[in-house]
mmCIF file of C-alpha atoms in Angstrom:
data_model
loop_
_atom_site.group_PDB
_atom_site.id
_atom_site.type_symbol
_atom_site.label_atom_id
_atom_site.label_comp_id
_atom_site.label_asym_id
_atom_site.label_seq_id
_atom_site.Cartn_x
_atom_site.Cartn_y
_atom_site.Cartn_z
ATOM 1 C CA MET P 1 141.617 119.507 127.028
ATOM 2 C CA VAL P 2 141.635 119.970 130.699
ATOM 3 C CA GLY P 3 140.266 116.893 132.691
ATOM 4 C CA PRO P 4 137.909 117.345 135.557
ATOM 5 C CA ALA P 5 140.504 117.015 138.186
ATOM 6 C CA ARG P 6 142.569 119.952 136.880
ATOM 7 C CA THR P 7 139.342 121.741 136.024
ATOM 8 C CA ILE P 8 138.106 121.658 139.525
ATOM 9 C CA PHE P 9 141.464 123.109 140.991
ATOM 10 C CA HIS P 10 141.441 125.969 138.311
ATOM 11 C CA LEU P 11 137.703 126.672 139.722
ATOM 12 C CA CYS P 12 139.219 126.788 143.185
ATOM 13 C CA GLY P 13 141.890 129.364 142.211
ATOM 14 C CA ARG P 14 144.670 126.939 143.003
ATOM 15 C CA PRO P 15 146.836 127.099 139.865
ATOM 16 C CA ASP P 16 149.844 125.899 142.137
ATOM 17 C CA ILE P 17 148.000 122.694 142.778
ATOM 18 C CA VAL P 18 147.208 122.231 139.139
ATOM 19 C CA ARG P 19 151.028 122.324 138.472
ATOM 20 C CA PHE P 20 151.446 120.026 141.191
ATOM 21 C CA PHE P 21 149.086 117.504 139.551
ATOM 22 C CA ASP P 22 150.889 117.705 136.395
ATOM 23 C CA ASP P 23 153.866 116.140 137.945
ATOM 24 C CA PRO P 24 154.990 112.905 136.048
ATOM 25 C CA ALA P 25 155.352 111.001 139.360
ATOM 26 C CA TYR P 26 151.397 111.201 139.482
ATOM 27 C CA VAL P 27 149.284 108.243 138.339
ATOM 28 C CA LEU P 28 145.829 110.061 138.237
ATOM 29 C CA GLU P 29 143.193 109.568 135.741
ATOM 30 C CA ASP P 30 140.444 112.119 134.883
ATOM 31 C CA GLU P 31 137.322 111.371 137.117
ATOM 32 C CA ILE P 32 134.417 113.045 138.389
ATOM 33 C CA VAL P 33 134.513 113.246 142.082
ATOM 34 C CA SER P 34 131.663 114.492 144.325
ATOM 35 C CA ILE P 35 132.943 116.706 147.250
ATOM 36 C CA PRO P 36 130.846 116.325 150.524
ATOM 37 C CA TYR P 37 129.385 119.782 151.934
ATOM 38 C CA GLY P 38 131.736 121.402 154.225
ATOM 39 C CA CYS P 39 134.933 120.163 152.619
ATOM 40 C CA ASP P 40 137.565 122.172 150.750
ATOM 41 C CA PRO P 41 137.762 120.666 147.345
ATOM 42 C CA ALA P 42 141.814 120.843 147.243
ATOM 43 C CA ALA P 43 142.204 119.452 150.672
ATOM 44 C CA PHE P 44 139.686 116.606 150.035
ATOM 45 C CA LEU P 45 141.334 115.385 146.861
ATOM 46 C CA LEU P 46 144.888 115.734 148.053
ATOM 47 C CA ARG P 47 144.119 113.645 151.175
ATOM 48 C CA ARG P 48 142.338 110.997 149.238
ATOM 49 C CA TYR P 49 145.243 110.651 146.676
ATOM 50 C CA GLU P 50 147.705 110.683 149.517
ATOM 51 C CA ASP P 51 145.738 107.882 151.152
ATOM 52 C CA GLU P 52 145.627 105.987 147.795
ATOM 53 C CA GLY P 53 149.284 106.098 147.403
ATOM 54 C CA LYS P 54 149.112 108.488 144.314
ATOM 55 C CA VAL P 55 151.166 111.244 145.701
ATOM 56 C CA PRO P 56 154.695 111.669 144.403
ATOM 57 C CA MET P 57 157.519 111.159 146.945
ATOM 58 C CA ASP P 58 159.390 114.505 146.258
ATOM 59 C CA THR P 59 157.421 117.695 145.016
ATOM 60 C CA PRO P 60 157.296 121.280 146.162
ATOM 61 C CA MET P 61 154.244 120.571 148.164
ATOM 62 C CA ASN P 62 155.303 117.269 149.735
ATOM 63 C CA ARG P 63 159.033 117.113 150.664
ATOM 64 C CA GLN P 64 158.832 114.392 153.354
ATOM 65 C CA VAL P 65 159.361 111.001 152.076
ATOM 66 C CA THR P 66 156.292 108.708 152.836
ATOM 67 C CA VAL P 67 155.835 105.117 152.221
ATOM 68 C CA VAL P 68 152.290 104.325 151.656
ATOM 69 C CA ALA P 69 151.473 100.717 152.594
ATOM 70 C CA ALA P 70 148.341 99.307 151.177
ATOM 71 C CA VAL P 71 145.774 98.463 153.866
ATOM 72 C CA ALA P 72 143.321 95.659 152.827
ATOM 73 C CA ILE P 73 140.007 94.681 154.325
ATOM 74 C CA PRO P 74 140.691 91.911 156.841
ATOM 75 C CA ARG P 75 139.861 88.400 155.385
ATOM 76 C CA GLN P 76 137.674 87.745 158.517
ATOM 77 C CA VAL P 77 135.121 90.363 157.252
ATOM 78 C CA THR P 78 132.628 88.919 154.920
ATOM 79 C CA ALA P 79 129.253 89.814 153.163
ATOM 80 C CA SER P 80 127.459 88.540 156.101
ATOM 81 C CA VAL P 81 127.404 90.568 159.466
ATOM 82 C CA THR P 82 129.634 89.131 162.139
ATOM 83 C CA THR P 83 131.222 90.175 165.296
ATOM 84 C CA GLN P 84 134.898 90.304 165.360
ATOM 85 C CA ARG P 85 137.586 91.437 167.834
ATOM 86 C CA LEU P 86 139.341 94.527 166.887
ATOM 87 C CA ILE P 87 142.627 93.203 167.714
ATOM 88 C CA ASP P 88 142.166 90.219 165.281
ATOM 89 C CA LEU P 89 141.288 92.688 162.425
ATOM 90 C CA PHE P 90 144.007 95.108 162.940
ATOM 91 C CA PRO P 91 147.010 94.022 164.861
ATOM 92 C CA ASN P 92 148.239 97.696 165.393
ATOM 93 C CA CYS P 93 144.862 98.409 167.109
ATOM 94 C CA ARG P 94 144.780 99.523 170.691
ATOM 95 C CA PRO P 95 141.379 97.913 171.919
ATOM 96 C CA LEU P 96 139.693 99.069 174.887
ATOM 97 C CA GLY P 97 139.877 95.677 176.262
ATOM 98 C CA ILE P 98 141.522 92.325 174.876
ATOM 99 C CA ASP P 99 138.037 91.042 173.962
ATOM 100 C CA GLU P 100 136.467 94.470 172.433
ATOM 101 C CA ALA P 101 134.528 93.440 169.472
ATOM 102 C CA VAL P 102 132.463 95.343 166.823
ATOM 103 C CA ARG P 103 130.107 94.020 164.118
ATOM 104 C CA CYS P 104 131.616 94.118 160.743
ATOM 105 C CA VAL P 105 130.409 93.418 157.085
ATOM 106 C CA ARG P 106 131.338 94.076 153.551
ATOM 107 C CA SER P 107 128.975 96.080 151.493
ATOM 108 C CA LYS P 108 129.375 96.455 147.666
ATOM 109 C CA HIS P 109 129.811 99.915 146.396
ATOM 110 C CA HIS P 110 127.046 101.515 144.455
ATOM 111 C CA LYS P 111 127.158 104.678 142.622
ATOM 112 C CA ASP P 112 123.844 105.779 143.910
ATOM 113 C CA PRO P 113 124.511 106.606 147.715
ATOM 114 C CA ALA P 114 120.839 105.944 148.454
ATOM 115 C CA ARG P 115 121.068 102.664 147.022
ATOM 116 C CA PHE P 116 124.153 101.818 148.838
ATOM 117 C CA VAL P 117 122.637 102.732 151.961
ATOM 118 C CA LEU P 118 119.470 100.678 151.544
ATOM 119 C CA ASN P 119 121.503 97.577 150.466
ATOM 120 C CA THR P 120 123.743 98.006 153.616
ATOM 121 C CA LYS P 121 120.811 98.348 155.780
ATOM 122 C CA ARG P 122 119.355 94.872 154.510
ATOM 123 C CA LEU P 123 122.601 93.250 155.429
ATOM 124 C CA PHE P 124 121.770 93.938 159.258
ATOM 125 C CA VAL P 125 118.516 91.851 159.456
ATOM 126 C CA ASP P 126 117.890 92.964 162.952
ATOM 127 C CA GLY P 127 117.360 96.572 161.709
ATOM 128 C CA PHE P 128 120.617 97.729 163.533
ATOM 129 C CA LEU P 129 121.099 100.655 161.048
ATOM 130 C CA GLU P 130 117.624 102.019 161.590
ATOM 131 C CA LYS P 131 118.387 102.860 165.320
ATOM 132 C CA ASN P 132 118.000 106.421 165.991
ATOM 133 C CA GLY P 133 120.880 108.582 166.854
ATOM 134 C CA LEU P 134 123.656 106.772 165.411
ATOM 135 C CA MET P 135 126.575 108.671 164.055
ATOM 136 C CA PHE P 136 128.794 107.777 161.127
ATOM 137 C CA MET P 137 132.281 108.544 160.056
ATOM 138 C CA GLY P 138 133.593 107.672 156.574
ATOM 139 C CA LEU P 139 137.324 107.192 155.927
ATOM 140 C CA SER P 140 139.981 105.504 153.906
ATOM 141 C CA LEU P 141 141.304 102.213 155.110
ATOM 142 C CA SER P 142 144.559 103.692 156.277
ATOM 143 C CA ASN P 143 142.872 106.149 158.149
ATOM 144 C CA LEU P 144 140.766 103.580 159.766
ATOM 145 C CA GLU P 145 143.931 101.804 160.975
ATOM 146 C CA ARG P 146 145.438 105.004 162.196
ATOM 147 C CA CYS P 147 142.253 105.640 164.235
ATOM 148 C CA LEU P 148 142.065 102.435 165.897
ATOM 149 C CA SER P 149 145.697 102.720 166.853
ATOM 150 C CA PHE P 150 145.306 106.309 168.242
ATOM 151 C CA PHE P 151 141.942 107.654 168.465
ATOM 152 C CA VAL P 152 142.685 111.445 168.102
ATOM 153 C CA PRO P 153 142.495 113.911 165.331
ATOM 154 C CA VAL P 154 145.176 113.729 162.742
ATOM 155 C CA ILE P 155 146.346 117.237 162.160
ATOM 156 C CA CYS P 156 147.586 117.778 158.597
ATOM 157 C CA SER P 157 148.485 120.958 156.719
ATOM 158 C CA ASN P 158 145.952 120.428 154.022
ATOM 159 C CA ASN P 159 142.990 119.757 156.291
ATOM 160 C CA PHE P 160 141.104 122.995 155.628
ATOM 161 C CA ASP P 161 137.719 121.147 155.790
ATOM 162 C CA ASN P 162 137.599 121.059 159.658
ATOM 163 C CA GLU P 163 135.467 124.017 160.030
ATOM 164 C CA PHE P 164 134.865 123.749 163.727
ATOM 165 C CA GLY P 165 138.541 123.392 164.244
ATOM 166 C CA PRO P 166 140.795 120.248 164.880
ATOM 167 C CA GLY P 167 138.657 117.401 166.048
ATOM 168 C CA ILE P 168 137.097 114.027 164.966
ATOM 169 C CA TYR P 169 134.007 114.591 162.877
ATOM 170 C CA THR P 170 131.046 112.421 162.512
ATOM 171 C CA THR P 171 127.378 113.010 160.890
ATOM 172 C CA ASP P 172 124.048 111.393 161.611
ATOM 173 C CA GLN P 173 123.669 110.939 157.526
ATOM 174 C CA PHE P 174 125.020 107.404 156.441
ATOM 175 C CA GLU P 175 125.050 108.755 152.924
ATOM 176 C CA LEU P 176 127.283 111.656 153.825
ATOM 177 C CA ALA P 177 129.774 109.357 155.608
ATOM 178 C CA LYS P 178 129.722 107.056 152.657
ATOM 179 C CA ASP P 179 130.749 110.034 150.247
ATOM 180 C CA TYR P 180 133.927 110.542 152.548
ATOM 181 C CA ALA P 181 134.793 106.919 152.493
ATOM 182 C CA LYS P 182 134.378 106.351 148.651
ATOM 183 C CA VAL P 183 135.298 103.053 147.157
ATOM 184 C CA ASN P 184 137.359 100.762 149.207
ATOM 185 C CA GLY P 185 136.997 102.719 152.210
ATOM 186 C CA ALA P 186 135.209 102.141 155.458
ATOM 187 C CA VAL P 187 132.280 103.703 157.535
ATOM 188 C CA MET P 188 132.456 103.552 161.355
ATOM 189 C CA VAL P 189 129.057 103.373 163.133
ATOM 190 C CA PHE P 190 128.932 104.959 166.653
ATOM 191 C CA ASP P 191 126.186 104.738 169.241
ATOM 192 C CA LYS P 192 123.976 107.909 170.186
ATOM 193 C CA LEU P 193 125.735 110.798 171.639
ATOM 194 C CA GLU P 194 125.423 110.797 175.474
ATOM 195 C CA GLU P 195 125.214 114.538 176.141
ATOM 196 C CA ARG P 196 124.984 114.160 179.893
ATOM 197 C CA ASP P 197 128.513 113.120 180.031
ATOM 198 C CA LEU P 198 129.994 115.782 177.891
ATOM 199 C CA GLN P 199 129.942 119.647 177.212
ATOM 200 C CA VAL P 200 128.004 119.973 173.871
ATOM 201 C CA TRP P 201 127.731 123.191 172.105
ATOM 202 C CA ARG P 202 125.239 124.091 169.586
ATOM 203 C CA PRO P 203 126.219 127.376 168.161
ATOM 204 C CA GLU P 204 123.595 129.650 166.933
ATOM 205 C CA LEU P 205 123.973 131.564 163.627
ATOM 206 C CA ASP P 206 126.271 134.397 164.766
ATOM 207 C CA ALA P 207 128.459 132.014 166.632
ATOM 208 C CA TRP P 208 128.541 129.507 163.879
ATOM 209 C CA ASN P 209 129.722 132.343 161.419
ATOM 210 C CA ARG P 210 132.525 133.423 163.548
ATOM 211 C CA LEU P 211 133.426 129.616 164.297
ATOM 212 C CA THR P 212 133.626 128.766 160.700
ATOM 213 C CA ALA P 213 135.264 132.006 159.421
ATOM 214 C CA THR P 214 137.940 131.464 161.998
ATOM 215 C CA TRP P 215 138.895 127.831 161.097
ATOM 216 C CA LEU P 216 138.286 128.242 157.432
ATOM 217 C CA LYS P 217 140.589 131.126 157.416
ATOM 218 C CA LEU P 218 138.333 133.395 155.445
ATOM 219 C CA PRO P 219 139.516 136.807 154.644
ATOM 220 C CA LEU P 220 137.474 138.734 157.086
ATOM 221 C CA SER P 221 138.378 141.218 159.738
ATOM 222 C CA ASN P 222 137.506 141.405 163.542
ATOM 223 C CA ILE P 223 136.424 137.683 163.680
ATOM 224 C CA ARG P 224 136.913 136.198 167.230
ATOM 225 C CA LEU P 225 135.989 132.793 168.300
ATOM 226 C CA PRO P 226 132.955 132.621 170.630
ATOM 227 C CA CYS P 227 134.033 132.035 174.353
ATOM 228 C CA GLU P 228 131.822 128.696 174.301
ATOM 229 C CA TYR P 229 134.480 127.238 172.032
ATOM 230 C CA GLY P 230 137.080 127.080 174.832
ATOM 231 C CA THR P 231 134.960 124.898 177.014
ATOM 232 C CA ALA P 232 133.162 122.677 174.486
ATOM 233 C CA GLN P 233 133.931 119.040 174.129
ATOM 234 C CA VAL P 234 131.690 118.467 171.329
ATOM 235 C CA ILE P 235 130.382 120.907 168.787
ATOM 236 C CA VAL P 236 127.037 120.182 166.867
ATOM 237 C CA GLY P 237 125.903 122.202 163.895
ATOM 238 C CA PRO P 238 125.368 122.399 160.214
ATOM 239 C CA THR P 239 128.221 122.048 157.581
ATOM 240 C CA SER P 240 128.957 124.823 155.230
ATOM 241 C CA CYS P 241 128.191 124.503 151.520
ATOM 242 C CA ASP P 242 129.934 127.328 149.615
ATOM 243 C CA GLN P 243 133.293 127.790 151.184
ATOM 244 C CA SER P 244 135.058 128.714 147.864
ATOM 245 C CA MET P 245 132.557 131.512 147.169
ATOM 246 C CA ALA P 246 132.580 132.735 150.700
ATOM 247 C CA ARG P 247 136.395 133.030 150.228
ATOM 248 C CA LYS P 248 136.168 134.786 147.083
ATOM 249 C CA ASN P 249 133.419 137.254 148.095
ATOM 250 C CA ARG P 250 134.732 137.858 151.517
ATOM 251 C CA ARG P 251 131.541 136.840 153.253
ATOM 252 C CA PHE P 252 130.382 134.077 155.599
ATOM 253 C CA PRO P 253 129.585 130.669 154.235
ATOM 254 C CA ARG P 254 126.000 129.406 154.053
ATOM 255 C CA GLN P 255 124.737 126.697 156.099
ATOM 256 C CA SER P 256 123.873 123.285 154.447
ATOM 257 C CA ASP P 257 121.036 120.829 155.679
ATOM 258 C CA ASP P 258 123.732 118.402 156.955
ATOM 259 C CA THR P 259 124.636 117.969 160.627
ATOM 260 C CA GLN P 260 128.149 117.466 161.853
ATOM 261 C CA PHE P 261 129.390 116.506 165.335
ATOM 262 C CA ALA P 262 132.922 117.576 165.976
ATOM 263 C CA PHE P 263 134.567 115.921 168.904
ATOM 264 C CA VAL P 264 137.008 118.681 169.843
ATOM 265 C CA SER P 265 138.582 117.587 173.141
ATOM 266 C CA TYR P 266 140.370 114.516 174.623
ATOM 267 C CA GLU P 267 137.195 113.551 176.608
ATOM 268 C CA GLY P 268 135.012 114.063 173.702
ATOM 269 C CA CYS P 269 137.194 111.754 171.564
ATOM 270 C CA SER P 270 137.474 109.193 174.186
ATOM 271 C CA GLN P 271 133.774 108.987 174.561
ATOM 272 C CA LEU P 272 133.420 108.696 171.000
ATOM 273 C CA ARG P 273 135.899 105.839 170.758
ATOM 274 C CA LYS P 274 133.919 103.982 173.582
ATOM 275 C CA SER P 275 130.722 104.008 171.547
ATOM 276 C CA LEU P 276 132.035 102.314 168.402
ATOM 277 C CA LEU P 277 129.498 99.627 167.359
ATOM 278 C CA ALA P 278 130.290 98.564 163.869
ATOM 279 C CA ILE P 279 132.499 99.001 160.853
ATOM 280 C CA ILE P 280 131.215 98.711 157.280
ATOM 281 C CA PHE P 281 133.873 97.959 154.771
ATOM 282 C CA ILE P 282 132.956 99.099 151.147
ATOM 283 C CA THR P 283 134.130 96.958 148.177
#
């Protein structure tokens, strides 16, 4: 019987990755995994398993020896919202100032994302998470630590889900960010995008098609990046929802109803880092 993890890779047309997961060095169990819109399934799962320390040290697809150290939720973070200095939470952090602090809380995982969001909002008794314009980014604890050390995109060979190009991606949907964080991850909460300080580009459909086709490496000819891409510091637009079928049928992907904010310049990433308000740790 083929388990769910292997089945999804067969559906993606990636038998090489199926053989990769058959490696005896893996410690995976069959599970049903929801893949967020705009994400290549293979890249998403490979990155997740690497973050969890389940990638074997020496395989045809991963020849570099990497020691994955477990990152735990800081002990200062409790089930009640508190304000904590970032340097106290993560000693490897490079804070904007010695006293830079954010609001932190532990929130219990729930298989229903809507229920998780509701329960988490109740932890902030002042209605903080009801504020309009907040942006969210879900990530693993190890990636959270990396981001706080150096807030720039981490470029990996398996990051095929960055459909607006290299950058730091956020969403205005708390539930979607939670999908990326999974269990034992974290959600970073940022303040509203201040467009007056940045070059913000919202591509129309034709430009969005060319942009996503370029960075998803779809098998289409005569595709060029729109000229606006070269000057944009932040790109705002919908995620795609059928990358695999678009690649298989040699067509553009369809747009989903979810919006993503891609910070694709040094200035954009710097402004996003300055707007960090809170970190929600999922237990």
